[in-house]
Tab-separated table of C-alpha atoms and ligand atoms in Angstrom:
chain	number	residue	atom	x	y	z
A	1	ASP	CA	0.000	0.000	0.000
A	2	SER	CA	1.894	3.005	-1.290
A	3	GLY	CA	-0.580	5.801	-0.749
A	4	GLU	CA	0.252	6.706	2.807
A	5	PHE	CA	3.953	7.351	2.899
A	6	SER	CA	4.712	10.765	4.370
A	7	TRP	CA	8.197	12.187	3.829
A	8	GLU	CA	7.498	14.843	6.413
A	9	ARG	CA	6.933	12.358	9.213
A	10	TYR	CA	9.660	10.034	7.950
A	11	LEU	CA	12.325	12.756	7.858
A	12	GLN	CA	11.244	13.931	11.271
A	13	HIS	CA	11.457	10.416	12.697
A	14	THR	CA	14.778	9.558	11.079
A	15	GLY	CA	16.273	13.005	11.689
A	16	MET	CA	17.756	12.937	8.196
A	17	LYS	CA	17.910	15.574	5.485
A	18	PRO	CA	16.695	15.476	1.876
A	19	ALA	CA	19.139	16.199	-0.941
A	20	ASP	CA	18.544	19.651	-2.408
A	21	LEU	CA	16.877	19.995	-5.835
A	22	ALA	CA	20.154	21.468	-7.130
A	23	CYS	CA	21.778	17.998	-6.814
A	24	PHE	CA	19.460	16.481	-9.430
A	25	LYS	CA	19.009	16.482	-13.167
A	26	GLN	CA	15.297	17.130	-12.727
A	27	THR	CA	13.435	20.323	-13.439
A	28	SER	CA	11.529	20.998	-10.261
A	29	ASP	CA	10.249	19.613	-6.988
A	30	LYS	CA	7.453	22.213	-6.950
A	31	ILE	CA	6.030	22.310	-10.482
A	32	PRO	CA	4.807	19.086	-12.109
A	33	LEU	CA	6.159	18.082	-15.498
A	34	ASP	CA	3.541	18.639	-18.199
A	35	ASN	CA	3.036	15.177	-19.671
A	36	LYS	CA	0.978	15.626	-22.849
A	37	PHE	CA	1.630	12.132	-24.197
A	38	GLU	CA	-1.153	9.565	-24.436
A	39	VAL	CA	-1.242	5.795	-24.332
A	40	SER	CA	-0.993	4.148	-27.800
A	41	GLN	CA	0.918	7.051	-29.371
A	42	LYS	CA	4.077	6.195	-31.283
A	43	LEU	CA	7.469	7.823	-31.123
A	44	GLU	CA	11.136	7.128	-31.816
A	45	THR	CA	13.466	6.148	-28.998
A	46	THR	CA	16.874	4.715	-28.370
A	47	ASP	CA	16.560	1.012	-27.583
A	48	ALA	CA	17.089	0.716	-23.799
A	49	ARG	CA	19.087	-2.509	-24.272
A	50	ASN	CA	20.982	-1.310	-27.347
A	51	PRO	CA	21.362	2.454	-26.929
A	52	SER	CA	23.128	3.045	-30.246
A	53	ALA	CA	20.011	1.965	-32.159
A	54	ILE	CA	16.907	4.065	-32.670
A	55	SER	CA	13.614	2.294	-33.062
A	56	VAL	CA	9.871	2.884	-33.087
A	57	ALA	CA	7.972	2.465	-29.830
A	58	THR	CA	4.395	2.657	-28.653
A	59	ILE	CA	3.395	4.148	-25.305
A	60	VAL	CA	1.744	1.264	-23.454
A	61	ALA	CA	1.274	2.961	-20.054
A	62	ILE	CA	1.664	6.342	-18.408
A	63	GLN	CA	2.422	7.037	-14.762
A	64	GLY	CA	2.672	10.746	-13.929
A	65	PRO	CA	5.459	12.139	-16.156
A	66	ARG	CA	6.763	8.651	-17.003
A	67	LEU	CA	6.041	6.729	-20.193
A	68	CYS	CA	6.206	2.959	-20.449
A	69	LEU	CA	7.458	2.138	-23.949
A	70	ARG	CA	7.262	-1.045	-25.982
A	71	LEU	CA	9.435	-1.262	-29.078
A	72	ASP	CA	7.226	-2.104	-32.042
A	73	GLY	CA	7.732	-5.714	-33.052
A	74	THR	CA	8.706	-6.896	-29.539
A	75	ASP	CA	6.647	-8.947	-27.132
A	76	GLY	CA	6.374	-6.733	-24.061
A	77	CYS	CA	8.980	-8.556	-21.950
A	78	ASN	CA	11.402	-5.666	-22.331
A	79	ASP	CA	9.167	-2.646	-21.891
A	80	PHE	CA	11.015	0.272	-20.373
A	81	TRP	CA	10.272	3.670	-18.883
A	82	ARG	CA	11.292	7.151	-19.997
A	83	LEU	CA	10.491	10.556	-18.573
A	84	CYS	CA	8.420	12.807	-20.816
A	85	ASP	CA	11.385	15.241	-20.851
A	86	SER	CA	13.885	12.513	-21.750
A	87	LYS	CA	16.498	13.317	-24.391
A	88	ASP	CA	16.104	9.735	-25.649
A	89	ILE	CA	12.657	10.096	-27.206
A	90	PHE	CA	11.874	11.857	-30.474
A	91	PRO	CA	8.914	12.545	-32.751
A	92	LEU	CA	8.543	10.080	-35.614
A	93	GLY	CA	10.560	11.234	-38.592
A	94	THR	CA	13.486	12.524	-36.516
A	95	CYS	CA	15.794	9.663	-37.419
A	96	ALA	CA	15.149	9.997	-41.163
A	97	ALA	CA	15.516	13.779	-40.971
A	98	HIS	CA	19.053	13.189	-39.689
A	99	GLY	CA	19.843	10.667	-42.396
A	100	GLY	CA	19.473	7.693	-40.018
A	101	LEU	CA	17.600	4.430	-40.375
A	102	LEU	CA	15.183	3.035	-37.817
A	103	GLN	CA	16.586	-0.275	-36.583
A	104	PRO	CA	14.773	-3.521	-35.831
A	105	PRO	CA	14.745	-3.805	-32.024
A	106	LEU	CA	16.549	-6.458	-30.014
A	107	GLY	CA	13.907	-9.118	-29.488
A	108	PHE	CA	12.172	-8.449	-32.820
A	109	THR	CA	9.699	-11.308	-32.921
A	110	LYS	CA	9.652	-11.661	-36.705
A	111	ASN	CA	12.290	-12.471	-39.279
A	112	VAL	CA	14.625	-9.476	-39.610
A	113	SER	CA	14.249	-9.560	-43.380
A	114	THR	CA	10.630	-8.463	-42.908
A	115	TRP	CA	11.684	-5.332	-40.949
A	116	PRO	CA	11.262	-2.780	-43.812
A	117	SER	CA	7.701	-3.868	-44.553
A	118	PHE	CA	6.898	-4.243	-40.851
A	119	LEU	CA	8.177	-0.718	-40.261
A	120	GLN	CA	6.088	0.685	-43.058
A	121	ARG	CA	2.952	-0.969	-41.673
A	122	THR	CA	3.615	0.030	-38.070
A	123	LEU	CA	4.182	3.659	-39.044
A	124	GLN	CA	0.897	3.728	-40.918
A	125	GLY	CA	-1.063	2.301	-38.020
A	126	GLY	CA	-1.590	4.188	-34.772
A	127	HIS	CA	-1.240	7.865	-34.106
A	128	HIS	CA	2.015	9.695	-33.738
A	129	ALA	CA	2.921	11.711	-30.668
A	130	ASP	CA	2.964	15.362	-31.748
A	131	SER	CA	6.285	17.178	-31.533
A	132	SER	CA	4.725	19.590	-29.017
A	133	CYS	CA	4.654	16.734	-26.458
A	134	PHE	CA	8.442	16.469	-26.355
A	135	LEU	CA	10.111	18.553	-23.668
A	136	GLN	CA	13.673	19.765	-23.390
A	137	GLU	CA	15.738	17.654	-21.006
A	138	PRO	CA	17.005	19.735	-18.049
A	139	LYS	CA	20.691	20.616	-18.069
A	140	GLY	CA	21.499	19.219	-14.662
A	141	PRO	CA	24.242	20.150	-12.203
A	142	ASP	CA	27.877	20.513	-13.316
A	143	GLU	CA	29.216	18.470	-10.451
A	144	ASN	CA	28.262	15.847	-7.925
A	145	MET	CA	26.802	17.621	-4.904
A	146	PHE	CA	25.344	14.576	-3.174
A	147	GLU	CA	26.586	13.682	0.286
A	148	VAL	CA	26.343	10.458	2.230
A	149	GLY	CA	23.125	10.291	4.249
A	150	MET	CA	21.027	12.549	2.014
A	151	LYS	CA	17.504	11.290	1.296
A	152	LEU	CA	15.968	11.081	-2.148
A	153	GLU	CA	13.460	9.230	-4.307
A	154	ALA	CA	14.910	6.726	-6.764
A	155	ILE	CA	13.764	4.279	-9.390
A	156	ASP	CA	14.120	0.687	-8.276
A	157	ARG	CA	16.025	-0.605	-11.324
A	158	LYS	CA	14.931	-4.175	-10.630
A	159	ASN	CA	11.293	-3.031	-10.558
A	160	PRO	CA	11.527	0.040	-12.772
A	161	HIS	CA	7.864	0.984	-12.452
A	162	LEU	CA	8.542	1.716	-8.744
A	163	ILE	CA	9.983	4.852	-7.183
A	164	CYS	CA	11.129	4.337	-3.592
A	165	PRO	CA	12.585	6.285	-0.660
A	166	ALA	CA	16.379	5.984	-0.658
A	167	THR	CA	19.548	7.288	0.936
A	168	ILE	CA	22.924	8.218	-0.541
A	169	GLY	CA	25.034	5.385	0.884
A	170	ASP	CA	28.380	6.364	-0.627
A	171	VAL	CA	29.897	8.893	-3.024
A	172	ASP	CA	32.819	8.176	-5.351
A	173	GLY	CA	33.722	10.829	-7.939
A	174	ASP	CA	30.712	11.256	-10.191
A	175	GLN	CA	29.083	8.086	-8.815
A	176	VAL	CA	26.567	7.836	-5.986
A	177	PHE	CA	25.471	4.663	-4.240
A	178	ILE	CA	21.685	4.488	-4.030
A	179	SER	CA	20.610	2.550	-0.961
A	180	PHE	CA	16.919	1.742	-0.623
A	181	ASP	CA	15.540	2.324	2.836
A	182	GLY	CA	14.563	-0.864	4.591
A	183	TRP	CA	15.634	-3.396	1.920
A	184	ARG	CA	19.024	-4.449	3.275
A	185	GLY	CA	20.888	-3.754	0.065
A	186	THR	CA	18.918	-6.047	-2.242
A	187	PHE	CA	17.991	-3.299	-4.697
A	188	ASP	CA	20.931	-0.918	-4.232
A	189	TYR	CA	22.996	0.340	-7.166
A	190	TRP	CA	25.635	2.838	-8.272
A	191	ALA	CA	24.445	5.673	-10.506
A	192	THR	CA	26.014	8.776	-11.973
A	193	TYR	CA	24.962	11.819	-9.977
A	194	ASP	CA	23.007	13.226	-12.930
A	195	SER	CA	21.014	10.037	-13.597
A	196	ARG	CA	17.381	10.593	-14.562
A	197	ASP	CA	16.486	7.796	-12.142
A	198	LEU	CA	17.045	10.024	-9.114
A	199	PHE	CA	14.494	12.516	-7.856
A	200	PRO	CA	14.283	15.032	-5.039
A	201	VAL	CA	12.093	14.253	-2.041
A	202	GLY	CA	8.532	15.281	-2.909
A	203	TRP	CA	8.910	14.678	-6.660
A	204	CYS	CA	6.412	11.811	-6.743
A	205	ASN	CA	3.879	13.719	-4.751
A	206	ILE	CA	4.038	16.811	-6.935
A	207	ASN	CA	4.029	14.747	-10.148
A	208	ASP	CA	1.152	12.479	-9.213
A	209	HIS	CA	3.365	9.375	-9.238
A	210	PRO	CA	2.997	6.721	-6.521
A	211	ILE	CA	5.852	6.333	-4.044
A	212	GLN	CA	6.529	3.077	-2.217
A	213	GLN	CA	6.828	2.678	1.540
A	214	PRO	CA	10.340	1.998	2.834
A	215	GLY	CA	10.875	-1.736	3.424
A	216	PHE	CA	11.082	-3.260	6.873
A	217	LYS	CA	14.380	-5.077	6.497
A	218	GLY	CA	17.788	-4.201	7.878
A	219	GLU	CA	18.739	-1.596	10.360
A	220	ASN	CA	21.049	1.368	10.365
A	221	PRO	CA	22.739	1.296	13.791
A	222	VAL	CA	22.930	5.066	14.226
A	223	VAL	CA	19.544	5.919	12.833
A	224	GLY	CA	18.070	2.837	14.481
A	225	GLU	CA	19.160	4.094	17.892
A	226	LYS	CA	17.613	7.463	17.190
A	227	LEU	CA	14.403	5.834	16.002
A	228	ARG	CA	14.071	3.686	19.112
A	229	HIS	CA	14.571	6.785	21.213
A	230	LEU	CA	11.938	8.731	19.278
A	231	ALA	CA	9.515	5.820	19.348
A	232	GLU	CA	9.963	5.430	23.116
A	233	GLN	CA	9.499	9.132	23.597
A	234	SER	CA	6.298	9.323	21.583
A	235	LYS	CA	4.959	6.213	23.327
A	236	ARG	CA	5.542	7.797	26.735
A	237	GLN	CA	3.922	11.050	25.621
A	238	THR	CA	0.925	9.280	24.142
A	239	ARG	CA	0.382	7.285	27.294
A	240	SER	CA	0.770	10.203	29.667
A	241	VAL	CA	-1.542	12.453	27.653
A	242	THR	CA	-4.280	10.016	26.762
A	243	ASN	CA	-3.681	7.394	29.422
A	244	GLN	CA	-4.361	4.803	26.756
A	245	PRO	CA	-2.644	1.504	26.046
A	246	GLU	CA	0.414	1.464	23.792
A	247	PRO	CA	-0.243	2.706	20.274
A	248	LYS	CA	-0.617	-0.060	17.703
A	249	SER	CA	2.426	-0.903	15.645
A	250	SER	CA	0.944	0.669	12.504
A	251	ASN	CA	2.814	3.805	13.522
A	252	GLN	CA	6.041	1.930	13.049
A	253	LYS	CA	5.406	1.732	9.343
A	254	ASP	CA	6.413	5.341	8.984
A	255	ILE	CA	9.734	4.884	10.661
A	256	ALA	CA	11.260	1.831	9.034
A	257	PRO	CA	14.985	2.613	9.222
A	258	PRO	CA	17.248	2.541	6.177
A	259	SER	CA	19.267	-0.555	5.469
A	260	ALA	CA	22.643	-0.974	7.119
A	261	PRO	CA	25.350	1.175	5.516
A	262	THR	CA	27.637	-1.694	4.662
A	263	LYS	CA	30.434	-0.649	2.340
A	264	PRO	CA	29.056	-1.363	-1.110
A	265	THR	CA	31.115	-2.973	-3.836
A	266	ARG	CA	31.030	-1.436	-7.273
A	267	ARG	CA	30.009	-3.627	-10.157
B	1	LIG	N1	7.673	-7.155	-4.894
B	1	LIG	C1	8.974	-6.767	-4.495
B	1	LIG	C2	9.090	-5.276	-4.507
B	1	LIG	C3	10.241	-4.757	-3.791
B	1	LIG	C4	10.485	-3.305	-4.101
B	1	LIG	C5	11.657	-2.748	-3.385
B	1	LIG	N2	12.059	-1.514	-3.860
B	1	LIG	C6	13.251	-0.962	-3.282
B	1	LIG	C7	9.311	-7.355	-3.136
B	1	LIG	O1	8.522	-7.224	-2.218
B	1	LIG	O2	10.347	-7.974	-3.026
């Protein structure tokens, strides 16, 4: 159940600070991105698994400013997400206008020799996303300003439809280690500081995109101590004010601590 996560309470409970908007290659944490795309529209995109090739894709789902794309001629096992202000999506015709050829995608389900006729048919069917839908990608910061311990929202690359609360676990040059709160390292990864997969705290809320609850696994020793203290404190206050039995553990959901900051290994 992702609807009830509150950054405000969570930051208060954990005593940790969000990374500033200036750290991110995202436009705003106050103004939503204007996603004018619609499901079933077609566009050109770099193939997520073969980034040197440009192919035709159809928008199969939309979540806030994010588009779920399926390369035409593939079976839907390799759908991928792009922001509506991604530099990797283009109006149909862009490739040809630059003298390029649209490539058959990895995982093309038909014989490659049929690609030219398939392409012709696919371009005739369906409606094309108008060029006015495509937004300029933000410039992003010139240098890595993230610091260990800063909170953010990040795409779970193993479940790329999900955006989850995370913490900067390590910084190494232009790389940041994204550690998902409460998942004991299972989903953590290194990213460049200007990755489009990283968002400032509050981005999901402002952009009408669901955000996941932190997990319940693992424990950060420092933050954990602080959490226990806060939890004890609020329990005592609740009991002395209301003289009621201990609050139910549902409160604890908001204060799942981040996973242990074990030194990550780079892959
Ligand atoms: N269904 C999965 C989702 C985990 C998502 C974690 N994101 C950091 C699970 O429960 O394992």
